[in-house]
Short mmCIF file of C-alpha atoms in Angstrom, two decimals:
data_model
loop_
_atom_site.label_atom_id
_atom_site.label_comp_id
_atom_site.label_asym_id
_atom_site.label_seq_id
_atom_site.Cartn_x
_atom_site.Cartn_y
_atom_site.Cartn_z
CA UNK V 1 22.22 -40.03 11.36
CA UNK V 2 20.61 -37.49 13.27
CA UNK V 3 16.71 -36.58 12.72
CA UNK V 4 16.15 -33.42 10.77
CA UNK V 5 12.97 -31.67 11.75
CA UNK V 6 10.26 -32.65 8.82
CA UNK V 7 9.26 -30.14 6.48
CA UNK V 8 5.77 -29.21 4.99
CA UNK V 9 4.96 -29.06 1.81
CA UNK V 10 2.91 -26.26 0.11
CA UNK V 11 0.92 -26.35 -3.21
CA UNK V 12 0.02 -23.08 -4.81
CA UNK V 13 -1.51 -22.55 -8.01
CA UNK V 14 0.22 -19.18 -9.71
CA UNK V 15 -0.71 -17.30 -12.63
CA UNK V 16 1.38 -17.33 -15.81
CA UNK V 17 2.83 -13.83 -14.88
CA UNK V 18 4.24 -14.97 -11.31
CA UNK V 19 5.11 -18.49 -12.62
CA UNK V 20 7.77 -15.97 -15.57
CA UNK V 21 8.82 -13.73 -12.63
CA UNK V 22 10.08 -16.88 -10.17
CA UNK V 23 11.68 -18.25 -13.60
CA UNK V 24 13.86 -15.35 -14.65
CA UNK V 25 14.63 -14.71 -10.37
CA UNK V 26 15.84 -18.57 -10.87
CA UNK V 27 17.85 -18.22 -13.89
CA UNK V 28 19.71 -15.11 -12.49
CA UNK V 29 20.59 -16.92 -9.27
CA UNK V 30 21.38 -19.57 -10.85
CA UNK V 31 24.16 -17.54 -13.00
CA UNK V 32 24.86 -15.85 -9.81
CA UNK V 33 25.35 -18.95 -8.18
CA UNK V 34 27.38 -21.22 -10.86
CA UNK V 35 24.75 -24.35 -10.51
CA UNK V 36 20.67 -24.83 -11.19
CA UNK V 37 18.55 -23.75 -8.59
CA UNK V 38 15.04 -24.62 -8.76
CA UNK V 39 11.92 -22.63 -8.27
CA UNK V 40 10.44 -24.00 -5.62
CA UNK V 41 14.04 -22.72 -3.85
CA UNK V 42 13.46 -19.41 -5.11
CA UNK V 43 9.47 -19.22 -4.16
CA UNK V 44 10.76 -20.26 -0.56
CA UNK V 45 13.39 -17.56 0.12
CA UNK V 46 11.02 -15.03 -1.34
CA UNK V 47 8.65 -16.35 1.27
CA UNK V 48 10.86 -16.28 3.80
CA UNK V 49 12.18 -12.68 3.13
CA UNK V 50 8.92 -11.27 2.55
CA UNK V 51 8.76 -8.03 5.36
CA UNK V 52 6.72 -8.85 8.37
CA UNK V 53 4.76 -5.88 7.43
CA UNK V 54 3.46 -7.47 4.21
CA UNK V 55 2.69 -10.57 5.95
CA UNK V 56 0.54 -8.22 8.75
CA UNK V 57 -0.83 -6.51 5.47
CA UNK V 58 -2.15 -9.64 4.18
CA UNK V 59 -3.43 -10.74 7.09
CA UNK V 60 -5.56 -7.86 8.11
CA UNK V 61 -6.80 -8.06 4.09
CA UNK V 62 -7.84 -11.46 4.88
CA UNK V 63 -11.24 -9.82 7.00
CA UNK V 64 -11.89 -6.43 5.29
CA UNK V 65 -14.76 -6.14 7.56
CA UNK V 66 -13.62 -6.30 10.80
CA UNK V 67 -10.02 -4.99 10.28
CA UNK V 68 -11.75 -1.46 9.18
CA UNK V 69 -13.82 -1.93 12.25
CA UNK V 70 -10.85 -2.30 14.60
CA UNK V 71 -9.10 0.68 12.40
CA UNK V 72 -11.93 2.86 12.89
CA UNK V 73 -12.28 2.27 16.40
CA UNK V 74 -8.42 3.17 16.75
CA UNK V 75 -8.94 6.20 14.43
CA UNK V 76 -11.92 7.10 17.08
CA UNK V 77 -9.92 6.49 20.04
CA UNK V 78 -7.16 8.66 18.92
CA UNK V 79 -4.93 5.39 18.71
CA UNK V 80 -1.81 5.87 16.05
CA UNK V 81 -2.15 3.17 13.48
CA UNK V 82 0.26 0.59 12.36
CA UNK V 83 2.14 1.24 9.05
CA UNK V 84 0.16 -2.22 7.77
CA UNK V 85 -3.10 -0.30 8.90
CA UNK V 86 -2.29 3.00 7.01
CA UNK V 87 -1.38 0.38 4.15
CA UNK V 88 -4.52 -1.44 4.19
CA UNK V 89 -6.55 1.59 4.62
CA UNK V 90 -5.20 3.28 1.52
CA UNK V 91 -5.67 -0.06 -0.48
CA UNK V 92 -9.33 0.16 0.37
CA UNK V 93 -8.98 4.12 -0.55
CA UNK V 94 -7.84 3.24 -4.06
CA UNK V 95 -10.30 0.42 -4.29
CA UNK V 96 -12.93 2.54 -3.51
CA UNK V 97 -11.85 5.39 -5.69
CA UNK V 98 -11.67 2.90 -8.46
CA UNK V 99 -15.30 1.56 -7.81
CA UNK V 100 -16.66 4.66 -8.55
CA UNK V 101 -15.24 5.77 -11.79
CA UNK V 102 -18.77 5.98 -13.30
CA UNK V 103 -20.11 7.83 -10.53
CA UNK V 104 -17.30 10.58 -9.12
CA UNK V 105 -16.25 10.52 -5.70
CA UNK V 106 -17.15 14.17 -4.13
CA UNK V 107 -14.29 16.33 -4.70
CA UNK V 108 -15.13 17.17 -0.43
CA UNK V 109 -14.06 13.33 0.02
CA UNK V 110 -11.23 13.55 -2.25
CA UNK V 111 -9.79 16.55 -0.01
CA UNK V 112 -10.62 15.07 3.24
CA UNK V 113 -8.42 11.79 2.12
CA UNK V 114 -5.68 14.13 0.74
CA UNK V 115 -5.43 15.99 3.95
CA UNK V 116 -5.82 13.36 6.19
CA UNK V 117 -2.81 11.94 4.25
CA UNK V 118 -0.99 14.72 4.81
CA UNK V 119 -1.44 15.12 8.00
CA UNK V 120 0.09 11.40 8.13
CA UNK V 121 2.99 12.65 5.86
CA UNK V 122 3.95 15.57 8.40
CA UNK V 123 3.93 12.96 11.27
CA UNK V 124 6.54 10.77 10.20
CA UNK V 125 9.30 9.69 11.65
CA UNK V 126 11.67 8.85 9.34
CA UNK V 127 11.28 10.41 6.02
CA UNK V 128 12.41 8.37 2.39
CA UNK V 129 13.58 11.05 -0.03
CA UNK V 130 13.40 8.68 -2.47
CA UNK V 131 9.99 7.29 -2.29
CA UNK V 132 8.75 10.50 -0.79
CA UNK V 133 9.27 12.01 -4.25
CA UNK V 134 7.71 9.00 -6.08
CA UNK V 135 4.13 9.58 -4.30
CA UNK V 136 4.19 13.10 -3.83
CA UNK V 137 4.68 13.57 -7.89
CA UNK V 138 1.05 11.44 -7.82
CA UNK V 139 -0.64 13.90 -5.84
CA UNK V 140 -2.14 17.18 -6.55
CA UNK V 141 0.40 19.96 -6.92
CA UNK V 142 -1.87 22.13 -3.94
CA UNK V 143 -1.54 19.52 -1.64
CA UNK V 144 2.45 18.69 -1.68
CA UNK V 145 4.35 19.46 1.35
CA UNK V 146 5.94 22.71 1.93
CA UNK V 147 2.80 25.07 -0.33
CA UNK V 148 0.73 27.17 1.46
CA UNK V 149 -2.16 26.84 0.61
CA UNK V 150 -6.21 27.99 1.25
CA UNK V 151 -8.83 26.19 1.98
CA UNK V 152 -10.84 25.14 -1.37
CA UNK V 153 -13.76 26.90 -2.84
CA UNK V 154 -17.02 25.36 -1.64
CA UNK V 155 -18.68 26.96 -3.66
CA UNK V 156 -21.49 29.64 -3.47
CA UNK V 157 -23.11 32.22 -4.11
CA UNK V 158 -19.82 34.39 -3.10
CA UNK V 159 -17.39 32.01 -5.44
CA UNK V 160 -19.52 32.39 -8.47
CA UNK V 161 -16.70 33.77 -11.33
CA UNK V 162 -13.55 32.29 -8.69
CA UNK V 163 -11.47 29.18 -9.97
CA UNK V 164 -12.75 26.50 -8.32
CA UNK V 165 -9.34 24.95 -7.69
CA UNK V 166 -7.27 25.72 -4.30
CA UNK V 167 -5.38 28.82 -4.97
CA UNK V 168 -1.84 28.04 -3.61
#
């Protein structure tokens, strides 16, 4: 009998919510399939399908500290960042934007992210009509691709009586 390589084993502890999701994923495949499949089968080729750009994400998650270091030096050095980069440094966006629900982020900040983010968008390489549409329907109608727009207000003694809001 030949020797087949050993395998490790991995024990995770999963919330109720994950535990339902890999049983109904191992009840469908097992329909698919004609025989039982168990979950531990199912949590494995999930693992092992899982894009190498979520496994970069998590790992760059893993020290928030340094990893915005290291994006801010890129960001300073005029270095492009990784998609997993742009992905962690909108997680920390939202995070942030969350934190603060009490106490308003600056609607200056809020522009600054937007166009940064924009600039992004009009940088792309290859564009996804259908997940383009998905995230630009969550922004602010101003700051979708393709309006013309003027700067914001910043309000003074000039824009007294003006709508505040970016006239498009």
């Amino acid at each position: 009998m030949p020797d087949q390589p050993q395998t490790q084993t991995l024990s995770l502890r999963i919330s109720e919510g994950l535990r339902k999701r890999l049983d109904h994923i191992r009840k469908v495949t097992s329909l698919r399939k004609g025989e039982d499949v168990s979950t531990s089968e199912i949590a494995k080729q999930l693992l092992e399908s899982s894009p190498a750009d979520r496994l970069e994400v998590t790992e760059l998650i893993r020290e928030p500290t340094e990893c915005l270091l290291r994006i801010r030096k890129k960001c300073e050095a005029e270095q492009p960042l990784s998609l997993a980069e742009w992905t962690v440094l909108a997680y920390y966006v939202q995070q942030g934007a969350r934190c603060h629900l009490h106490t308003p982020v600056s609607r200056e900040s809020c522009i600054a992210f937007l166009e940064a983010f924009q600039a992004v968008y009009k940088l792309r390489k290859k564009p996804n009509p259908g997940k383009d549409e998905y995230y630009l329907t969550k922004l602010p109608s101003e700051f979708r691709p393709g309006r013309q727009c003027s700067p914001p207000a910043r309000g003074g003694a000039a824009d007294r009586g003006r709508n505040s809001t970016t006239a498009c």
